[in-house]
PDB file of C-alpha atoms in Angstrom:
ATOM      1  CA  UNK A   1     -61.292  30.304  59.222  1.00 92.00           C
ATOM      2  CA  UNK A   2     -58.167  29.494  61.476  1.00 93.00           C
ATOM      3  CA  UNK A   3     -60.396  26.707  63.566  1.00 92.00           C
ATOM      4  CA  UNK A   4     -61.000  25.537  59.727  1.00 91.00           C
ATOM      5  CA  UNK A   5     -57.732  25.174  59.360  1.00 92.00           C
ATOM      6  CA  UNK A   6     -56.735  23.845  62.534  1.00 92.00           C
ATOM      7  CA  UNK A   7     -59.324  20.989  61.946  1.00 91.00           C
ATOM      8  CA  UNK A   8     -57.947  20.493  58.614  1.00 91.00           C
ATOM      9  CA  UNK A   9     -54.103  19.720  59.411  1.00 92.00           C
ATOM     10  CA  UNK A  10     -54.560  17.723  62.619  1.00 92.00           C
ATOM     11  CA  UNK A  11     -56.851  15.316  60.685  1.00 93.00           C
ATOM     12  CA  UNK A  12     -55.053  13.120  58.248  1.00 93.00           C
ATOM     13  CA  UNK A  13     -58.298  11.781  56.391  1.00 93.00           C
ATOM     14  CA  UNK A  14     -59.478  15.676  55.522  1.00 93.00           C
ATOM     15  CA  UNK A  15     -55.282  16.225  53.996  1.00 94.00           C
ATOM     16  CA  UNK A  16     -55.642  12.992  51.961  1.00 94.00           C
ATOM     17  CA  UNK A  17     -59.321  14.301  51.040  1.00 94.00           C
ATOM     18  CA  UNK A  18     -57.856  17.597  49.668  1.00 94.00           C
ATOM     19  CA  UNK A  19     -55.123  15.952  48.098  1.00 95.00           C
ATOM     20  CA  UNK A  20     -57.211  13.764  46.036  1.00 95.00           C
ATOM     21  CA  UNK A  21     -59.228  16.347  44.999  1.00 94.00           C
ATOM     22  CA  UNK A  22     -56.373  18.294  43.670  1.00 94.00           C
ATOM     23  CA  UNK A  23     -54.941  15.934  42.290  1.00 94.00           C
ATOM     24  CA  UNK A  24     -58.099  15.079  40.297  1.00 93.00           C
ATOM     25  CA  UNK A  25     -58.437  18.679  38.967  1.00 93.00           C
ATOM     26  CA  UNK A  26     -54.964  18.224  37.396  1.00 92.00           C
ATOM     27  CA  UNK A  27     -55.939  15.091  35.950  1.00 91.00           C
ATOM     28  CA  UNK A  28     -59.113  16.634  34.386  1.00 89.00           C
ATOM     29  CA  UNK A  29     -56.423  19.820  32.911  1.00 88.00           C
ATOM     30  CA  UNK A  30     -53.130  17.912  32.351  1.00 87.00           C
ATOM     31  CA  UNK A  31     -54.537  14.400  31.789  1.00 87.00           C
ATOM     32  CA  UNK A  32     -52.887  13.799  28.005  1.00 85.00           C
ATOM     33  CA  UNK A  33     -50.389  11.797  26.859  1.00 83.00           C
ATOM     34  CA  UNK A  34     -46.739  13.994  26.569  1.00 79.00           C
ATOM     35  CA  UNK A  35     -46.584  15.567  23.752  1.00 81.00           C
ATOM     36  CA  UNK A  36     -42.160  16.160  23.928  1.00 82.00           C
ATOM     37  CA  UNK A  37     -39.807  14.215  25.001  1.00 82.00           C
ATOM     38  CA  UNK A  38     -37.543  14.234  28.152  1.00 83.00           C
ATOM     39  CA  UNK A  39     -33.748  13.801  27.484  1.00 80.00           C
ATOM     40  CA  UNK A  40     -30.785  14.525  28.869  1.00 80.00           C
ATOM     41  CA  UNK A  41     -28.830  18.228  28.515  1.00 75.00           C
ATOM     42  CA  UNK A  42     -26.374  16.078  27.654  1.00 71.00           C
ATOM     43  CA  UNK A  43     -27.149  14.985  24.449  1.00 73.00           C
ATOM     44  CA  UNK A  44     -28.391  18.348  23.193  1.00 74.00           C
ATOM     45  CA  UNK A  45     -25.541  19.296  21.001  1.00 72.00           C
ATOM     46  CA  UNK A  46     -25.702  22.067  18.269  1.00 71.00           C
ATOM     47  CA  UNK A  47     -25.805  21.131  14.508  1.00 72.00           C
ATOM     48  CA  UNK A  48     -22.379  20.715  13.320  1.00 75.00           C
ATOM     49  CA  UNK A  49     -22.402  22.066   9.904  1.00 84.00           C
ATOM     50  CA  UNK A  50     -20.236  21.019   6.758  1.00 89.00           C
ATOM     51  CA  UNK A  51     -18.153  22.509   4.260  1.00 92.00           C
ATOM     52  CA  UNK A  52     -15.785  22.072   1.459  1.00 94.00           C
ATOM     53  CA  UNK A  53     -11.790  22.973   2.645  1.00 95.00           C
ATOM     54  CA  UNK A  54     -10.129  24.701  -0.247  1.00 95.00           C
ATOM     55  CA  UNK A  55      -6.198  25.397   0.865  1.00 95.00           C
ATOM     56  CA  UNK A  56      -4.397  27.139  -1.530  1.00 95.00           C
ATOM     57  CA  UNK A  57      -0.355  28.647  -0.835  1.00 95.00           C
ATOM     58  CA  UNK A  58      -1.841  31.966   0.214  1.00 95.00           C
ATOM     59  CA  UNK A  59      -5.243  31.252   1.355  1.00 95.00           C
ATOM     60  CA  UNK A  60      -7.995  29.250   2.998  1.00 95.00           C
ATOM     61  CA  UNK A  61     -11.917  29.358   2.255  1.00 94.00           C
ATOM     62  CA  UNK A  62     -14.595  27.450   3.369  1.00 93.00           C
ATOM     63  CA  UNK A  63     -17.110  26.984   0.488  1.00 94.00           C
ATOM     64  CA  UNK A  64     -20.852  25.798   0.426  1.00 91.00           C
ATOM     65  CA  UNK A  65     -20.530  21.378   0.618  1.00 91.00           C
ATOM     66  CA  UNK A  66     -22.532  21.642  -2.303  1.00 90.00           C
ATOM     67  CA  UNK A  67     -19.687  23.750  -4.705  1.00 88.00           C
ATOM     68  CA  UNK A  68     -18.646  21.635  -7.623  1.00 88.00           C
ATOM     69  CA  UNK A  69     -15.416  24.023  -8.095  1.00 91.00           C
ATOM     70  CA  UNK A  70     -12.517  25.711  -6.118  1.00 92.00           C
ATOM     71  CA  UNK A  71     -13.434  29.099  -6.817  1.00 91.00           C
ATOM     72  CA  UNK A  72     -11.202  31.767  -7.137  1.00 90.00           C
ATOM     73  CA  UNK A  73      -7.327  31.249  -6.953  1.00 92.00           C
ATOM     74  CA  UNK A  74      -4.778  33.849  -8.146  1.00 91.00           C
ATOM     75  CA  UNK A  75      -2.291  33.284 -11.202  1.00 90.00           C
ATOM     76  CA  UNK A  76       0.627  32.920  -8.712  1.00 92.00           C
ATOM     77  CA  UNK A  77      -0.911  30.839  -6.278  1.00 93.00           C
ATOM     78  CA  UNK A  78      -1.360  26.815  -6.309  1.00 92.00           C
ATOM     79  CA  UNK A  79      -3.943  24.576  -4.752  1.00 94.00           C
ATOM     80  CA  UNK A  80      -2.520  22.517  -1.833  1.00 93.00           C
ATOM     81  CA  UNK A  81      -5.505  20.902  -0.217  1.00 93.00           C
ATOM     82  CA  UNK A  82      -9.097  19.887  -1.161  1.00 94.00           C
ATOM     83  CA  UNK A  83     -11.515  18.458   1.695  1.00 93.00           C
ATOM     84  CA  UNK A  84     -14.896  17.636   0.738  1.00 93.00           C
ATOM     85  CA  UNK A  85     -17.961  17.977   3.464  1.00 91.00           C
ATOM     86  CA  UNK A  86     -15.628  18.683   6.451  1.00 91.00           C
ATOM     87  CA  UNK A  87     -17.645  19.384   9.912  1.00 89.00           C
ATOM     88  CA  UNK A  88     -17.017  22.959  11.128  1.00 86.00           C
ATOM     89  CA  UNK A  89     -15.420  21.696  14.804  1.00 86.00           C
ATOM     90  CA  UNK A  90     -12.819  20.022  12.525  1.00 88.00           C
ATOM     91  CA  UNK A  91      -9.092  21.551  12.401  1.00 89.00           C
ATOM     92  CA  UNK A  92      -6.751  22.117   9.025  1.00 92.00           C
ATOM     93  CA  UNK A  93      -3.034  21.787   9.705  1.00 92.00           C
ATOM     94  CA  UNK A  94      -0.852  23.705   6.783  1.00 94.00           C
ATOM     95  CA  UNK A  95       2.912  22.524   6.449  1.00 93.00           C
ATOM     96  CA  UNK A  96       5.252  25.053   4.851  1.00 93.00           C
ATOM     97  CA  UNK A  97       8.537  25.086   2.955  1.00 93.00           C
ATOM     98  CA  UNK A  98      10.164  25.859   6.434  1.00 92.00           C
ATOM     99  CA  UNK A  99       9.125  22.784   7.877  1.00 90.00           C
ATOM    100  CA  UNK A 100       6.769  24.497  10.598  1.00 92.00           C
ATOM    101  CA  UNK A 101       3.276  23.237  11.287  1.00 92.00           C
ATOM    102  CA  UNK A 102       0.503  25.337  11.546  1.00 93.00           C
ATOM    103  CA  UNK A 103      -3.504  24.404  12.831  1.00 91.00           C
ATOM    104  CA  UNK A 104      -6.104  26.244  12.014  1.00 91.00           C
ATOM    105  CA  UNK A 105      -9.757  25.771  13.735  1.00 90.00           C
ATOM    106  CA  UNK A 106     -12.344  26.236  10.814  1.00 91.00           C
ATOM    107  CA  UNK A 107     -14.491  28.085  13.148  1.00 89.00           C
ATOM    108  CA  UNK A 108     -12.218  30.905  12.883  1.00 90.00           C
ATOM    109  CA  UNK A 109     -12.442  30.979   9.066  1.00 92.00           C
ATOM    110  CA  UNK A 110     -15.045  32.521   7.357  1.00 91.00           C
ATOM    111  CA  UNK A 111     -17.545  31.229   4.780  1.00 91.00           C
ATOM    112  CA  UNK A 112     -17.045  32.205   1.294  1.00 92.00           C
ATOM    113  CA  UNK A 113     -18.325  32.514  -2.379  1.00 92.00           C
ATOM    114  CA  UNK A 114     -16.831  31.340  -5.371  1.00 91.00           C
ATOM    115  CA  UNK A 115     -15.349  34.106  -6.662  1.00 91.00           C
ATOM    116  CA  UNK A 116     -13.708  34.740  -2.895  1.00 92.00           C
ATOM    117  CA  UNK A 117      -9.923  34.157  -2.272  1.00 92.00           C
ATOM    118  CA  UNK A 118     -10.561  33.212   1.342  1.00 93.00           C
ATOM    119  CA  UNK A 119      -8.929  34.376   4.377  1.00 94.00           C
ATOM    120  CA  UNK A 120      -5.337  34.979   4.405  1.00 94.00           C
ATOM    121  CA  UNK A 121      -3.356  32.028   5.964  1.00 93.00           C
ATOM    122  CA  UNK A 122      -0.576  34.484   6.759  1.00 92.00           C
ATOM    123  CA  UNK A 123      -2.614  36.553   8.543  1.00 91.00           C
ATOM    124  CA  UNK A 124      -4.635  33.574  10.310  1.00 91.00           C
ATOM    125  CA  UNK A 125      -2.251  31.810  11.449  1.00 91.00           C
ATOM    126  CA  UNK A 126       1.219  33.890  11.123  1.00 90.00           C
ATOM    127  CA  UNK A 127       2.756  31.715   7.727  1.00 91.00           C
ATOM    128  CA  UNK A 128       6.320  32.411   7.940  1.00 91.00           C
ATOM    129  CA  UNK A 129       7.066  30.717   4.716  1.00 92.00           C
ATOM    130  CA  UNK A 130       5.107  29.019   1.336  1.00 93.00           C
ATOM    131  CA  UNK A 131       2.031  26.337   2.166  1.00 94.00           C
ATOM    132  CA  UNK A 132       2.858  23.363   0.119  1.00 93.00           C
ATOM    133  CA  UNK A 133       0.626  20.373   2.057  1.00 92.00           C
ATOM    134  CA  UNK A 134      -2.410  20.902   4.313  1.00 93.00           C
ATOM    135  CA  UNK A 135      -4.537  17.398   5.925  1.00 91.00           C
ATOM    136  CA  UNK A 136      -7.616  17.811   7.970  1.00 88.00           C
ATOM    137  CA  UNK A 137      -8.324  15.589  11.242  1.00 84.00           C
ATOM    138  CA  UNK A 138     -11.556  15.536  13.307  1.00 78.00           C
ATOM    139  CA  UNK A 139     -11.574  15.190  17.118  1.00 75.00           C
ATOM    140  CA  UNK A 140     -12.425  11.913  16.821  1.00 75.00           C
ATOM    141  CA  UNK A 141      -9.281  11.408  14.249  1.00 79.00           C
ATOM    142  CA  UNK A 142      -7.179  13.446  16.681  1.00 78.00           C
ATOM    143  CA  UNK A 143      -8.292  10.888  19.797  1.00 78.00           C
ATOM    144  CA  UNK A 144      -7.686   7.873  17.869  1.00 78.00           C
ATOM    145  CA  UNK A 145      -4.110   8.515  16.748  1.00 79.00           C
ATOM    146  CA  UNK A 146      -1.232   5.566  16.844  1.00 81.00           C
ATOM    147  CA  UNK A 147       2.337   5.641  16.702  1.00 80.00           C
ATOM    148  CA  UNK A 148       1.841   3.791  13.495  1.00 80.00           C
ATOM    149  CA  UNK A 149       0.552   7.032  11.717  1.00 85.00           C
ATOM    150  CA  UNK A 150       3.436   9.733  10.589  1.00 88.00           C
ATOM    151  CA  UNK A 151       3.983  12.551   9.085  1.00 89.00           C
ATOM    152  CA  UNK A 152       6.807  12.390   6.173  1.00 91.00           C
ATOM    153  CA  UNK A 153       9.042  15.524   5.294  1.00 92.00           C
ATOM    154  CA  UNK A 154      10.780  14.900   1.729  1.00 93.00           C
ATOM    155  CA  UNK A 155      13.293  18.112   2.057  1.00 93.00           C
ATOM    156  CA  UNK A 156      14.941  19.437  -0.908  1.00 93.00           C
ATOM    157  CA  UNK A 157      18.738  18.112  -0.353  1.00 92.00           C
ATOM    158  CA  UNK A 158      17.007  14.382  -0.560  1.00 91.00           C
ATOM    159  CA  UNK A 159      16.723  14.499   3.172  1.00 92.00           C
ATOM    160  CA  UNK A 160      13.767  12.703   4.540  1.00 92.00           C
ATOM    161  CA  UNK A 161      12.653  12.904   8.216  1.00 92.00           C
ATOM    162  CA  UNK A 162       9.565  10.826   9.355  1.00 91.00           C
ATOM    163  CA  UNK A 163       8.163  11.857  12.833  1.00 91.00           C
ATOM    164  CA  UNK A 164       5.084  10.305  15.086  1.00 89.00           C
ATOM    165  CA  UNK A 165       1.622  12.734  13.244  1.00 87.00           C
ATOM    166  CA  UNK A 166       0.474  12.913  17.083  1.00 86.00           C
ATOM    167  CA  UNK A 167       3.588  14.993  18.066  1.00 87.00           C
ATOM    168  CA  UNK A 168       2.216  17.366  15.563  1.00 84.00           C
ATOM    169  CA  UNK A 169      -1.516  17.557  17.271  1.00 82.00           C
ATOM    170  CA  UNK A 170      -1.381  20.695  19.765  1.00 76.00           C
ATOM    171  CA  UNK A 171      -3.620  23.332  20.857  1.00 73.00           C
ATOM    172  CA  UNK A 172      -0.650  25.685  19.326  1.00 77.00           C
ATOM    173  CA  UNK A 173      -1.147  27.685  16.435  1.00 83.00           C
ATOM    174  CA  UNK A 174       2.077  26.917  15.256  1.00 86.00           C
ATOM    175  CA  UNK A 175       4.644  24.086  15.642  1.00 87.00           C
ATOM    176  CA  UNK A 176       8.314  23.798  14.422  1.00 88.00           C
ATOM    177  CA  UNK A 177       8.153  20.645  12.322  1.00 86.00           C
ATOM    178  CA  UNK A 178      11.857  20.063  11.254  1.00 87.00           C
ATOM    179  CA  UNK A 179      15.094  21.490  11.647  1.00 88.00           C
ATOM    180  CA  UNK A 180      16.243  22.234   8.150  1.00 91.00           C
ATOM    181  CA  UNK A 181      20.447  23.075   6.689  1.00 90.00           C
ATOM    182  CA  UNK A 182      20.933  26.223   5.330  1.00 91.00           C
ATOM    183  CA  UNK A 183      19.421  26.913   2.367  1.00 90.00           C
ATOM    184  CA  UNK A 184      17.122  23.475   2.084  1.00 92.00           C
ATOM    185  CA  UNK A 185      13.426  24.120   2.167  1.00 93.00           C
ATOM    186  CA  UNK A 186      10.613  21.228   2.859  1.00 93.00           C
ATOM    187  CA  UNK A 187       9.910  20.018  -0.767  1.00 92.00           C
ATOM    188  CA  UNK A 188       6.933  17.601   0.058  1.00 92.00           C
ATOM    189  CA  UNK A 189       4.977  16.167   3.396  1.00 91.00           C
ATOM    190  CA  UNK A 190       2.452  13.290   3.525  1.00 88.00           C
ATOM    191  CA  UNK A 191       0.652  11.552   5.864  1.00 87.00           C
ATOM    192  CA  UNK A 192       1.680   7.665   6.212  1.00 86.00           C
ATOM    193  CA  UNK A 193       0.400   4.818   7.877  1.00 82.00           C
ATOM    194  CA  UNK A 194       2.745   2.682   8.973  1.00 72.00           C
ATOM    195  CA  UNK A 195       0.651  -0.581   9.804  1.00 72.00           C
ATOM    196  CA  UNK A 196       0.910  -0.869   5.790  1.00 72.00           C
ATOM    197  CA  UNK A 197       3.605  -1.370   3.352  1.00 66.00           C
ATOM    198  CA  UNK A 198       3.416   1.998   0.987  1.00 80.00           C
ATOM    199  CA  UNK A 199       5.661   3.413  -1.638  1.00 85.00           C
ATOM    200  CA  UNK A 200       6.556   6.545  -3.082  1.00 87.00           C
ATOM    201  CA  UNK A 201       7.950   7.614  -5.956  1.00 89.00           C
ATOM    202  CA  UNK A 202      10.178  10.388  -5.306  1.00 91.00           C
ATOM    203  CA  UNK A 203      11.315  13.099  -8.399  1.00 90.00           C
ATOM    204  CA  UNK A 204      14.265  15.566  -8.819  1.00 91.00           C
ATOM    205  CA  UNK A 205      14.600  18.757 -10.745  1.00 90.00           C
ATOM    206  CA  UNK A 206      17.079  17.328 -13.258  1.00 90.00           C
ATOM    207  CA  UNK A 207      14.522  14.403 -14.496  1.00 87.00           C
ATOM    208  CA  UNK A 208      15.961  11.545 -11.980  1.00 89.00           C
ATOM    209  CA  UNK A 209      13.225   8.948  -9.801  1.00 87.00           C
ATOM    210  CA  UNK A 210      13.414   6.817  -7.535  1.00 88.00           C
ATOM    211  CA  UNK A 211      11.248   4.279  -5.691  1.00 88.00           C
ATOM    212  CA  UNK A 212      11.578   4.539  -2.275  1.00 88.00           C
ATOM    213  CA  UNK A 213       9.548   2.331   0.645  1.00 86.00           C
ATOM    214  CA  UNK A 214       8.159   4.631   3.243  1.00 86.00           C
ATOM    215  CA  UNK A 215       8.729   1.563   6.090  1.00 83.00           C
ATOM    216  CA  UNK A 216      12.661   1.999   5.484  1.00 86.00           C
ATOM    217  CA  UNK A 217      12.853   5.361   6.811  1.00 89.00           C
ATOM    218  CA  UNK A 218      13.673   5.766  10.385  1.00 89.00           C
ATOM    219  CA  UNK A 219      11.379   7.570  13.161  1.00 90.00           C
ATOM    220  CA  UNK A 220      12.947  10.695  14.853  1.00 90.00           C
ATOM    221  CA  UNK A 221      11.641  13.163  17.299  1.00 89.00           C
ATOM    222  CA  UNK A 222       9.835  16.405  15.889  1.00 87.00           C
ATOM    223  CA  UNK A 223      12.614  18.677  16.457  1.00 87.00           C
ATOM    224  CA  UNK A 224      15.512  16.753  13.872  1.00 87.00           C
ATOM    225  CA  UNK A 225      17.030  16.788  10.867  1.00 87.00           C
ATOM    226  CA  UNK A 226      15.810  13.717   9.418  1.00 89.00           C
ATOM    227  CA  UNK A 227      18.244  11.662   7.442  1.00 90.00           C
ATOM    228  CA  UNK A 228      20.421  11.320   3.793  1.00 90.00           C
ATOM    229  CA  UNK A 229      18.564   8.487   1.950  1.00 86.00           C
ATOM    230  CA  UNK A 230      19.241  10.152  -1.176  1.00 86.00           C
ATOM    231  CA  UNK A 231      22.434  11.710  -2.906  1.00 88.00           C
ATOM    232  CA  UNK A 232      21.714  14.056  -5.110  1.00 90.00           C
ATOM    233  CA  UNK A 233      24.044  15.679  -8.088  1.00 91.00           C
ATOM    234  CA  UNK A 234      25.395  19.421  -7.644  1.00 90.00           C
ATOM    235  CA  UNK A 235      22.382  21.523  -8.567  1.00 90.00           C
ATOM    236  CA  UNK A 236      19.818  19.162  -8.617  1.00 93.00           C
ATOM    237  CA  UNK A 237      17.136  18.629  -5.936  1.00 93.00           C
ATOM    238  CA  UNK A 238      13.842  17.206  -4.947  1.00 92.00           C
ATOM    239  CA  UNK A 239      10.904  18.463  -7.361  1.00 87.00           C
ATOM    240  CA  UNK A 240       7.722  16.434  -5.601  1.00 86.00           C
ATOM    241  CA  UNK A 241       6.651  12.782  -4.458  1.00 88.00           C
ATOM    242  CA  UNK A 242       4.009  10.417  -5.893  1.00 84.00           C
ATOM    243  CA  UNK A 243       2.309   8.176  -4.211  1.00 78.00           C
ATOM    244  CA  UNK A 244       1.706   4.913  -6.265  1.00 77.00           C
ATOM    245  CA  UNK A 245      -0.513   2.733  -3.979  1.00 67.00           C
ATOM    246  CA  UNK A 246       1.746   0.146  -3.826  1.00 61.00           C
ATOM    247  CA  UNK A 247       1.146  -0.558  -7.445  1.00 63.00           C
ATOM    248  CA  UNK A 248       3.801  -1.099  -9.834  1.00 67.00           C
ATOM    249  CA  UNK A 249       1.881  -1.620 -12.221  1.00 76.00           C
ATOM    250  CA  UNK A 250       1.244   1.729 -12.547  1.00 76.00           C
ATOM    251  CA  UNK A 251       1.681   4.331 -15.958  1.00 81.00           C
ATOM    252  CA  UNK A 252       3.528   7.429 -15.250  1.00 81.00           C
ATOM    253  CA  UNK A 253       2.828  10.686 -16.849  1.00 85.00           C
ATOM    254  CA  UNK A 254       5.753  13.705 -16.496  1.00 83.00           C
ATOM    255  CA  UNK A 255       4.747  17.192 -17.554  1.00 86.00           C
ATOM    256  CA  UNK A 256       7.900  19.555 -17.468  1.00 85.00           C
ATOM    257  CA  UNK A 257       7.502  23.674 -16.917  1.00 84.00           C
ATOM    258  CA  UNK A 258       8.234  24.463 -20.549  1.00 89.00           C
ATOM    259  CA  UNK A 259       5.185  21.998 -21.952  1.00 91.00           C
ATOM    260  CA  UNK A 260       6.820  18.977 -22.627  1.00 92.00           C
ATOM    261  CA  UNK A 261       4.827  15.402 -21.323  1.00 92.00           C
ATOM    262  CA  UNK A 262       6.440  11.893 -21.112  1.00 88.00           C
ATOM    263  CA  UNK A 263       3.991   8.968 -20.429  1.00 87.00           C
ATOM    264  CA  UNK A 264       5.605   6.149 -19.521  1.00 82.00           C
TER     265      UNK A 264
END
């Protein structure tokens, strides 16, 4: 057998010979068109699945895309942010009445029924004070920000302070947003886009409005005040902000706390 062998690897012919007959068995086994395909690992990604984003003051829950309905909220809460089909790898970001910004990966939230309240912001995140905005962005939102997109803090006391959105974007749980007197609180907070002309129309406790263009307000560092675009009577203050497309022609329609409605 080892003269067999011998014979066999000194003679190039007999290698090729074996070779070819080897390689013929396969053929007559594995012959058959490829039934998969060959890719890269690189594009094997999971499924990213969707949901619907309901943000309330107290709590967050991440419903079924196909819900028709927010579920659940208590008598003393209130609704601050709806987001319909929202992938799973996106990230919520909850402003407060403190003016501190807080992000919250959905993958740490659980999903929920209807009749659910959701996970517990304060919990989730630490919420020092009262949620009263939340926005979603994607990764691909977050990677595409410009200077020309800002965040807009309405405060109370009529002072507004309008800051670059990407100074908000962190892998921190929680950011400091504004630097508020004593006493003020963050009234409203929207998202603006700067590469377009946009107004607001801006309302105050005591019944008083004002029309204000977005473009007119200065652009300060994260950690400010903001400024004094409006002056504001003893005892009255900011109730909320309307965004009116930059349509004036527009109707207006004021409900008041004790049931009274104005359209105008």
């Amino acid at each position: 057998e080892i003269d067999e062998l011998q014979e066999i690897v000194t003679s190039e012919a007999k290698i090729k010979k074996i070779i070819i007959e080897e390689l013929e068995e396969c053929i007559k086994l594995f012959g058959k068109p490829r039934q998969c395909r060959i890719v890269s690992p690189d594009v094997l990604e999971p499924p990213v699945y969707k949901f619907n984003i309901i943000v309330t003051q107290k709590y967050i829950k991440k419903l079924s895309p196909n819900s028709t309905s927010v579920g659940a909220v208590e008598s003393d809460d209130e609704v601050v942010g709806i987001f319909k089909n929202v992938p799973e790898n996106a990230k919520i970001f909850v402003t407060d009445n403190l003016g501190r910004i807080y992000g919250v990966k959905l993958t740490s939230v659980k999903s929920h029924e209807l009749t659910a309240k959701g996970d517990e912001l304060r919990s989730l995140v630490g919420l020092k004070g009262t949620a009263i905005r939340a926005f979603k962005m994607a990764p691909a939102d977050i990677k595409q920000l410009t200077d020309d997109i800002t965040m807009i803090m309405f405060m109370k006391s009529g002072i507004t302070k309008r800051t670059i959105l990407s100074q908000y974007i962190s892998n921190r749980v929680e950011l400091q947003g504004a630097l508020l007197n004593d006493g003020d609180e963050v009234s409203h907070a929207i998202l603006h886009d700067a590469s377009k002309t946009e107004h607001v129309l801006i309302y105050t406790k005591n019944g008083l409005g004002i029309v204000l263009d977005l473009n007119n307000i200065t652009t300060t560092d994260r950690l400010s005040k903001g400024s004094q675009y409006l002056k504001l009577e003893d005892g009255d203050e900011i109730q909320g902000v309307c965004d009116i497309q930059d349509n004036m022609e527009v109707d207006l329609l004021v409900i008041t706390s004790k049931g009274y409605a104005k359209f105008c």
